[in-house]
Short mmCIF file of C-alpha atoms in Angstrom, two decimals:
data_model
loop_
_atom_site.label_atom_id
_atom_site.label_comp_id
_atom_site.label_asym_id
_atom_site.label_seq_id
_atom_site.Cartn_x
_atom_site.Cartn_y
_atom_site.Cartn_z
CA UNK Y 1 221.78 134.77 155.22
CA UNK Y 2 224.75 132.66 154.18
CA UNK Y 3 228.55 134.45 153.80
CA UNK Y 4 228.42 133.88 150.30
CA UNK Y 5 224.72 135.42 149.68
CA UNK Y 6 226.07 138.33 151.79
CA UNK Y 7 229.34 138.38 149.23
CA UNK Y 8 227.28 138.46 146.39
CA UNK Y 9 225.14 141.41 147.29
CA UNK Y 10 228.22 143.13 148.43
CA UNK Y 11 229.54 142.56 144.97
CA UNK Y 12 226.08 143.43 143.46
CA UNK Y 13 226.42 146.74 144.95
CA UNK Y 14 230.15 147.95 144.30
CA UNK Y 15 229.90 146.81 140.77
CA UNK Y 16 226.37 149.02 140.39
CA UNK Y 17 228.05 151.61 142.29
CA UNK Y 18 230.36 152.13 140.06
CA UNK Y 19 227.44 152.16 136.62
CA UNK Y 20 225.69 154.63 138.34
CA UNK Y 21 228.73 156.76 138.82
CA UNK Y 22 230.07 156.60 135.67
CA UNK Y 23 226.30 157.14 134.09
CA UNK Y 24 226.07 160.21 135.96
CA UNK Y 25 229.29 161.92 135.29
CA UNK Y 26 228.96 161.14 131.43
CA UNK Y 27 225.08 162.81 132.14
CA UNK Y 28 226.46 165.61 134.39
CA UNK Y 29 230.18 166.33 133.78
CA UNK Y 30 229.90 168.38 130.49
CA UNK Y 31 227.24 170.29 131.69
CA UNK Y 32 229.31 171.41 134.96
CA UNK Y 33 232.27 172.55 132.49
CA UNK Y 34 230.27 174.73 130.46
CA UNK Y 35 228.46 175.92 133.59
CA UNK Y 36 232.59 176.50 134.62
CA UNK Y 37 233.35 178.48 131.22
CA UNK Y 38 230.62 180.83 131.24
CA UNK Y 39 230.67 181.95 134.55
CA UNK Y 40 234.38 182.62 134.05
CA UNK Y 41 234.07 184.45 130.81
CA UNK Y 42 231.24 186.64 132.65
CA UNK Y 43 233.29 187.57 135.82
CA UNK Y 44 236.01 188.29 133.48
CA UNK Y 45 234.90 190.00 131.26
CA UNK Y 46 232.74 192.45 134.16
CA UNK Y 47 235.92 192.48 135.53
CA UNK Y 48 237.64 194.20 132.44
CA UNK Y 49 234.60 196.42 131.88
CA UNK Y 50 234.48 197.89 135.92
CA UNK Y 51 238.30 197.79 136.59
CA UNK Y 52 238.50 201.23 137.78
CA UNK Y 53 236.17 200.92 140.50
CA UNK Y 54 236.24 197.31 141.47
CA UNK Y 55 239.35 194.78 141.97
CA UNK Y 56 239.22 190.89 141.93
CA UNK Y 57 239.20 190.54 145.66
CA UNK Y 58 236.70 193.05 146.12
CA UNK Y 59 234.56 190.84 143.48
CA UNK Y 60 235.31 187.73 145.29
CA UNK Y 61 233.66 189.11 148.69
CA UNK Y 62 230.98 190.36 147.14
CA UNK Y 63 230.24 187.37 145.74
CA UNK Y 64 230.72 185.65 148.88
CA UNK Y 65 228.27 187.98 150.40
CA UNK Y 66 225.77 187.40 148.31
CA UNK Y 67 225.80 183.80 148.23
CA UNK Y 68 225.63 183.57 152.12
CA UNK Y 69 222.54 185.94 151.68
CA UNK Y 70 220.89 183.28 149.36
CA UNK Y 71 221.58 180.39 151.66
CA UNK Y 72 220.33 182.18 155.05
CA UNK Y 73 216.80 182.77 153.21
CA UNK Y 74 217.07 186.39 153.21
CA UNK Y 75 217.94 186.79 149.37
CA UNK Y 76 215.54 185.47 146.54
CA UNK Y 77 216.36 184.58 143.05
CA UNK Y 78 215.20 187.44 141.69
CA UNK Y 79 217.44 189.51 144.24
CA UNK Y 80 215.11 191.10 146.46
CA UNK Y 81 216.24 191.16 150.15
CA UNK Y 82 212.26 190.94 151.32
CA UNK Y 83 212.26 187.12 150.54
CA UNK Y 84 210.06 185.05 152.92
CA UNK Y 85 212.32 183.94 156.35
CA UNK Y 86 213.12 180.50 156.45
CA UNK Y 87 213.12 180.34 160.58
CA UNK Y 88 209.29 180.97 160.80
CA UNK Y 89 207.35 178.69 162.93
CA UNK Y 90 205.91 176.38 159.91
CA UNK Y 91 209.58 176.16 158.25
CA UNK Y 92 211.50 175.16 161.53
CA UNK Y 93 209.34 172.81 162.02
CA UNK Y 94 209.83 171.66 158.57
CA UNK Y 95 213.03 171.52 159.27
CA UNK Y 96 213.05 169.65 162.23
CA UNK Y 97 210.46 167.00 160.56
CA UNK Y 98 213.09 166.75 158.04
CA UNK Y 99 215.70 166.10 160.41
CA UNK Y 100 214.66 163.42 161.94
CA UNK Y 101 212.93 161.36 158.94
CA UNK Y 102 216.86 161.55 157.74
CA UNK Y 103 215.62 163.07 154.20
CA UNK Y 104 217.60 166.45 155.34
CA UNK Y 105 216.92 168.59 152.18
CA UNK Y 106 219.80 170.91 152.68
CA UNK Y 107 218.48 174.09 152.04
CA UNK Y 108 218.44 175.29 155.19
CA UNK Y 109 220.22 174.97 157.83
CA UNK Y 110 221.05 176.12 161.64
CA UNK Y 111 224.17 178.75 161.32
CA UNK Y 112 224.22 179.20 164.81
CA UNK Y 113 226.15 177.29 167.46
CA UNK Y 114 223.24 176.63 169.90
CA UNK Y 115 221.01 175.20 166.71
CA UNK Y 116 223.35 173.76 165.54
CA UNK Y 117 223.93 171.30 168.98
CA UNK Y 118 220.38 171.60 169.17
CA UNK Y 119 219.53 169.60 165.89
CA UNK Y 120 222.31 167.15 166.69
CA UNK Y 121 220.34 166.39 169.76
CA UNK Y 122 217.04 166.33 168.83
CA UNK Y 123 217.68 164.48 165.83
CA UNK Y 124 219.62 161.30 167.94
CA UNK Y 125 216.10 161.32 169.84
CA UNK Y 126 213.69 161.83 166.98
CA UNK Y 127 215.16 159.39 164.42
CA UNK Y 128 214.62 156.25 166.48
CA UNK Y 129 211.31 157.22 167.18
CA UNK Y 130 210.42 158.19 164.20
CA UNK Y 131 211.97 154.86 162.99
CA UNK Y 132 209.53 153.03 164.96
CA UNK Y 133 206.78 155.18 164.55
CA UNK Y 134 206.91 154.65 160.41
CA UNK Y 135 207.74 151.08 161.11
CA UNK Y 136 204.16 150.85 162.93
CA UNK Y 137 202.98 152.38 160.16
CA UNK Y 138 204.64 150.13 157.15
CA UNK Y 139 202.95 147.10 159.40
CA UNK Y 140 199.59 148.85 159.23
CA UNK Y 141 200.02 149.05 155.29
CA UNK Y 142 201.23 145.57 155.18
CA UNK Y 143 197.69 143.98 156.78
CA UNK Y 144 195.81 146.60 154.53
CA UNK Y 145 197.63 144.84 151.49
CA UNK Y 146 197.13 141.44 152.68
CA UNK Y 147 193.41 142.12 153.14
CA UNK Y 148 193.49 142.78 149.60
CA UNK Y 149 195.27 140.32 148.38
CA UNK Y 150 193.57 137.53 150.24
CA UNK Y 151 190.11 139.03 148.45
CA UNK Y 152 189.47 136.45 145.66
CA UNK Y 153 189.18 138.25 142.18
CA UNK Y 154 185.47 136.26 140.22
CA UNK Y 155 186.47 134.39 137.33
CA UNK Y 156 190.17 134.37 138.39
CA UNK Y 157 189.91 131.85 140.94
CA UNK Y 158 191.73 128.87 139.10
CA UNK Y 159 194.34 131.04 137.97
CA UNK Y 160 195.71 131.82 140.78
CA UNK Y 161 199.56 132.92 139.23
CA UNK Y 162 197.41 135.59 137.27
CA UNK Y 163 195.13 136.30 140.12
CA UNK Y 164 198.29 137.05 142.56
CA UNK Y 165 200.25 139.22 139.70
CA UNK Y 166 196.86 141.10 139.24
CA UNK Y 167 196.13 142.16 142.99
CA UNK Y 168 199.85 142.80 143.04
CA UNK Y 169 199.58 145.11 140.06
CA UNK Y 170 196.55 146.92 140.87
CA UNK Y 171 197.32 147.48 144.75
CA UNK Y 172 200.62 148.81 143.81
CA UNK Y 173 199.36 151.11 140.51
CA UNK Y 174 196.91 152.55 143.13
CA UNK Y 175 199.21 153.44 146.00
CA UNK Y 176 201.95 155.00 143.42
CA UNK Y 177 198.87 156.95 141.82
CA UNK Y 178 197.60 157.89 144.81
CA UNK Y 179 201.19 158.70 146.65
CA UNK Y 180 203.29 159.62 143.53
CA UNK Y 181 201.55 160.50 140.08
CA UNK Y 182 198.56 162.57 141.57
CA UNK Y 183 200.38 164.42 144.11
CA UNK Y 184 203.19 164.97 141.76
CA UNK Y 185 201.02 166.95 139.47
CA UNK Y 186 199.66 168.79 142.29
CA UNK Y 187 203.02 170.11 143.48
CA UNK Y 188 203.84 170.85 139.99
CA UNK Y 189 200.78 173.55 139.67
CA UNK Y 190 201.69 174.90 143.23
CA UNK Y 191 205.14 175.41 142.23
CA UNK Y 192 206.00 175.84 139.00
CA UNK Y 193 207.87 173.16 138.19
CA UNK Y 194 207.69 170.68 135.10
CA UNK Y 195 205.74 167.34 135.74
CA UNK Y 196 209.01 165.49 135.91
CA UNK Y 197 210.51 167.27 138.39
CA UNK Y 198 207.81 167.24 140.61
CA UNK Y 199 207.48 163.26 140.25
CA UNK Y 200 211.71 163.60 140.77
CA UNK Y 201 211.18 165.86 143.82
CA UNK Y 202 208.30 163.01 144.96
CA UNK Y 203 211.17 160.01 144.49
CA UNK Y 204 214.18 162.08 145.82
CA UNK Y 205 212.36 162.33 148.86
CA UNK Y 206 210.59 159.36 149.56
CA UNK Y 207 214.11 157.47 149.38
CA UNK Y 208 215.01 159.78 152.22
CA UNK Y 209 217.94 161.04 149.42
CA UNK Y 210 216.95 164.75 149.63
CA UNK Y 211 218.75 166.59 147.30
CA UNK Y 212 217.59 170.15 148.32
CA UNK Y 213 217.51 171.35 144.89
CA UNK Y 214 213.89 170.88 144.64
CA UNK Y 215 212.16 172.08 148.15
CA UNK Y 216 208.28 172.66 148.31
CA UNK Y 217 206.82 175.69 150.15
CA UNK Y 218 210.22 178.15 149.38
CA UNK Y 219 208.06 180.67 147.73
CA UNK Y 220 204.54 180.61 148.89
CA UNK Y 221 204.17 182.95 152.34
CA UNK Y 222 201.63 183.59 154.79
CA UNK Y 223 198.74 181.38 156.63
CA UNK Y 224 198.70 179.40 153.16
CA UNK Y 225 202.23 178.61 153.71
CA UNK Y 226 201.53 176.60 156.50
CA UNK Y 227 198.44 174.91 155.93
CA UNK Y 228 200.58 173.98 152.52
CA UNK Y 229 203.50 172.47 154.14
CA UNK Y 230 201.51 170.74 156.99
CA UNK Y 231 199.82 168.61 154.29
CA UNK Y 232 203.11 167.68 152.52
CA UNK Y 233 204.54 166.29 155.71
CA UNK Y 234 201.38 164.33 156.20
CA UNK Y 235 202.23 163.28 152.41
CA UNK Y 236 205.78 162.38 153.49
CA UNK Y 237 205.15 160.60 156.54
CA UNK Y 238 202.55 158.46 154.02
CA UNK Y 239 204.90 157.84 151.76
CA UNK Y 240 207.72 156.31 153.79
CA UNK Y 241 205.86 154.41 155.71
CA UNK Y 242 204.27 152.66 152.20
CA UNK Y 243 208.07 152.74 151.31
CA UNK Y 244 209.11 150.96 154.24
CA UNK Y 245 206.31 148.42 153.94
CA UNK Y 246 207.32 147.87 150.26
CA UNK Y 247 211.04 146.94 151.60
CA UNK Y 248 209.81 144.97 154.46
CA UNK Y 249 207.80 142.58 151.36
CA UNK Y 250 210.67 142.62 149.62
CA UNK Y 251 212.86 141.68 152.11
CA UNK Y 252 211.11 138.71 153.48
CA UNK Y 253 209.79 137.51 150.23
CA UNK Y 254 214.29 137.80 148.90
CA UNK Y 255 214.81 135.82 152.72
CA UNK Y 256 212.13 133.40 152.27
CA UNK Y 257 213.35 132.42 148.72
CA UNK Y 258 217.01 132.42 150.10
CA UNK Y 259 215.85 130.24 153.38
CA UNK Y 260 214.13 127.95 150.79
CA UNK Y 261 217.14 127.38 148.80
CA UNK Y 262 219.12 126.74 151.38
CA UNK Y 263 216.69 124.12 152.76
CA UNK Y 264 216.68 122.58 148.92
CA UNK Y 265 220.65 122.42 148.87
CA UNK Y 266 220.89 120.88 152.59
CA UNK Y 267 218.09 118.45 151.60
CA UNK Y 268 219.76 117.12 148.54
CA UNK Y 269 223.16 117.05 150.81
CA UNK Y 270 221.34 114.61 152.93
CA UNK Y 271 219.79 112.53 150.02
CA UNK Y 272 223.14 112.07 148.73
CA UNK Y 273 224.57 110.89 152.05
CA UNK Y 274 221.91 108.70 152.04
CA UNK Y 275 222.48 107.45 148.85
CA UNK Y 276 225.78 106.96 149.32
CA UNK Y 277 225.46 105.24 152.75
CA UNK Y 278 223.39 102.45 150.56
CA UNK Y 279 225.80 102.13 148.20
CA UNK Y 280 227.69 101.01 151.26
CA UNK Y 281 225.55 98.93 153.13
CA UNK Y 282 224.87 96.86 149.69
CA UNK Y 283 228.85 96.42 148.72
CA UNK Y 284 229.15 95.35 152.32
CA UNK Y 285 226.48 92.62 152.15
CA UNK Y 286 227.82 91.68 148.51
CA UNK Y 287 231.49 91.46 149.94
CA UNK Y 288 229.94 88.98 152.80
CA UNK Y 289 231.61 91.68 155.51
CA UNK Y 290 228.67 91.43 158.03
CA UNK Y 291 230.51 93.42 160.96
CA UNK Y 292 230.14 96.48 158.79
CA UNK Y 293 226.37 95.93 157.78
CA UNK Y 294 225.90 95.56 161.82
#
């Protein structure tokens, strides 16, 4: 890739940086200060109605308490205290899947020293692997779609612009139906959750962005649990590895174009030398200066 392609797409990217960042604080920001005014108006005004038993500090800790509950697992949204551990067998290893595909949800995390240098390490030795585990993978996907594109569609074969965009279309429909849409609505009855966010939670984690504020399995206990969660991370795995395949086509069909261009701008660089060097030859011969025609 040229200097100046490379400048370009560094440009590309700092200039939609900063859209993105400005569409989401005009989405998010007002919703964050009224989230900010009613939580003060209800601290204050518990505080005013039990300020013979309880001070602001007092408040505070509790608080603080409570919120460390919540993020060690052991306190549910509804605020029972028998909510489902999140250091079972099937979460850790959740967890550690998690880890090392770099999605990292968030949600959960080691609070003690010795997990906490044991992720560190186990996650410098998993994510290359991984890597080039789901990079085996993407190249497996990448000769399935080439088998299907290279299948000749009746009717369609003298049209072949329409025939490509049509295998392209329908092998691409299918794997986000099959990966995205239909799983999506699956996880939505399992959990709860609106259609959208299920399809968001699908995206979020496919990009290996991982939010954390949409987490499968957090409710659902027992043997189920498991089984559950075991066939998500199959589901995950699937999904980057189509993901990475879909980047790898992308890349090398944005390199080829740029390789081709490049070989277009050097050959008309060499046409016009040639031209020129004509130009030269025949005002030479015209001029009767022989030594330079030799």
């Amino acid at each position: 890739m040229e200097g100046k392609t490379l400048l370009i797409l560094i440009l590309v990217l700092f200039v939609y940086s900063l859209i993105g960042g400005a569409i989401m604080m005009a989405l998010e920001q007002s919703n964050e200060e009224t989230a900010t005014t009613d939580i003060t108006t209800t601290l204050s005004t518990f505080l005013t109605d039990h300020s013979s038993c309880m001070t602001s500090s007092e408040l505070s800790a509790f608080l603080t308490e409570v919120r460390d509950a919540y993020d060690s697992g052991v306190l549910s949204v509804n605020g029972s205290t028998t909510a489902a551990t999140q250091w079972d067998f099937g979460n850790s290893i959740f967890f550690v899947l998690t880890a090392i595909t770099t999605i990292g949800y968030g949600n959960q995390t080691p609070a003690t020293k010795g997990g906490q240098a044991f992720i560190v390490i186990y996650a410098l030795i998993g994510i290359p692997v991984t890597g080039l585990m789901l990079a085996g993978l993407a190249e497996k996907i990448k000769k399935l779609n080439s088998y299907f594109t290279n299948k000749t569609i009746p009717y369609l074969e003298k049209y072949t612009k329409t025939e490509k965009g049509l295998k392209y279309f329908s092998i691409y429909f299918t794997i986000c139906c099959l990966l995205i849409l239909i799983p999506s609505a699956i996880i939505s009855a399992i959990e709860g959750w609106a259609y959208g966010e299920a399809i968001y939670y699908s995206v979020i984690t496919f990009t290996t962005i991982g939010f954390g504020d949409f987490v499968v399995g957090t409710e659902t206990k027992g043997g189920t649990k498991i089984v559950y969660k075991l066939v998500v991370i199959i589901w995950i795995f699937t999904g980057l590895a189509w993901l990475g395949a879909l980047i790898g086509e992308c890349t090398e069909t944005a390199k080829a174009f740029t390789e081709k261009k490049e070989k277009k701008q050097v050959k008309n660089g060499s046409d016009i030398d040639d031209t020129y060097e004509d130009v030269n030859t025949k005002t030479d011969v015209a001029t009767g200066d022989l030594a330079k025609v030799a």
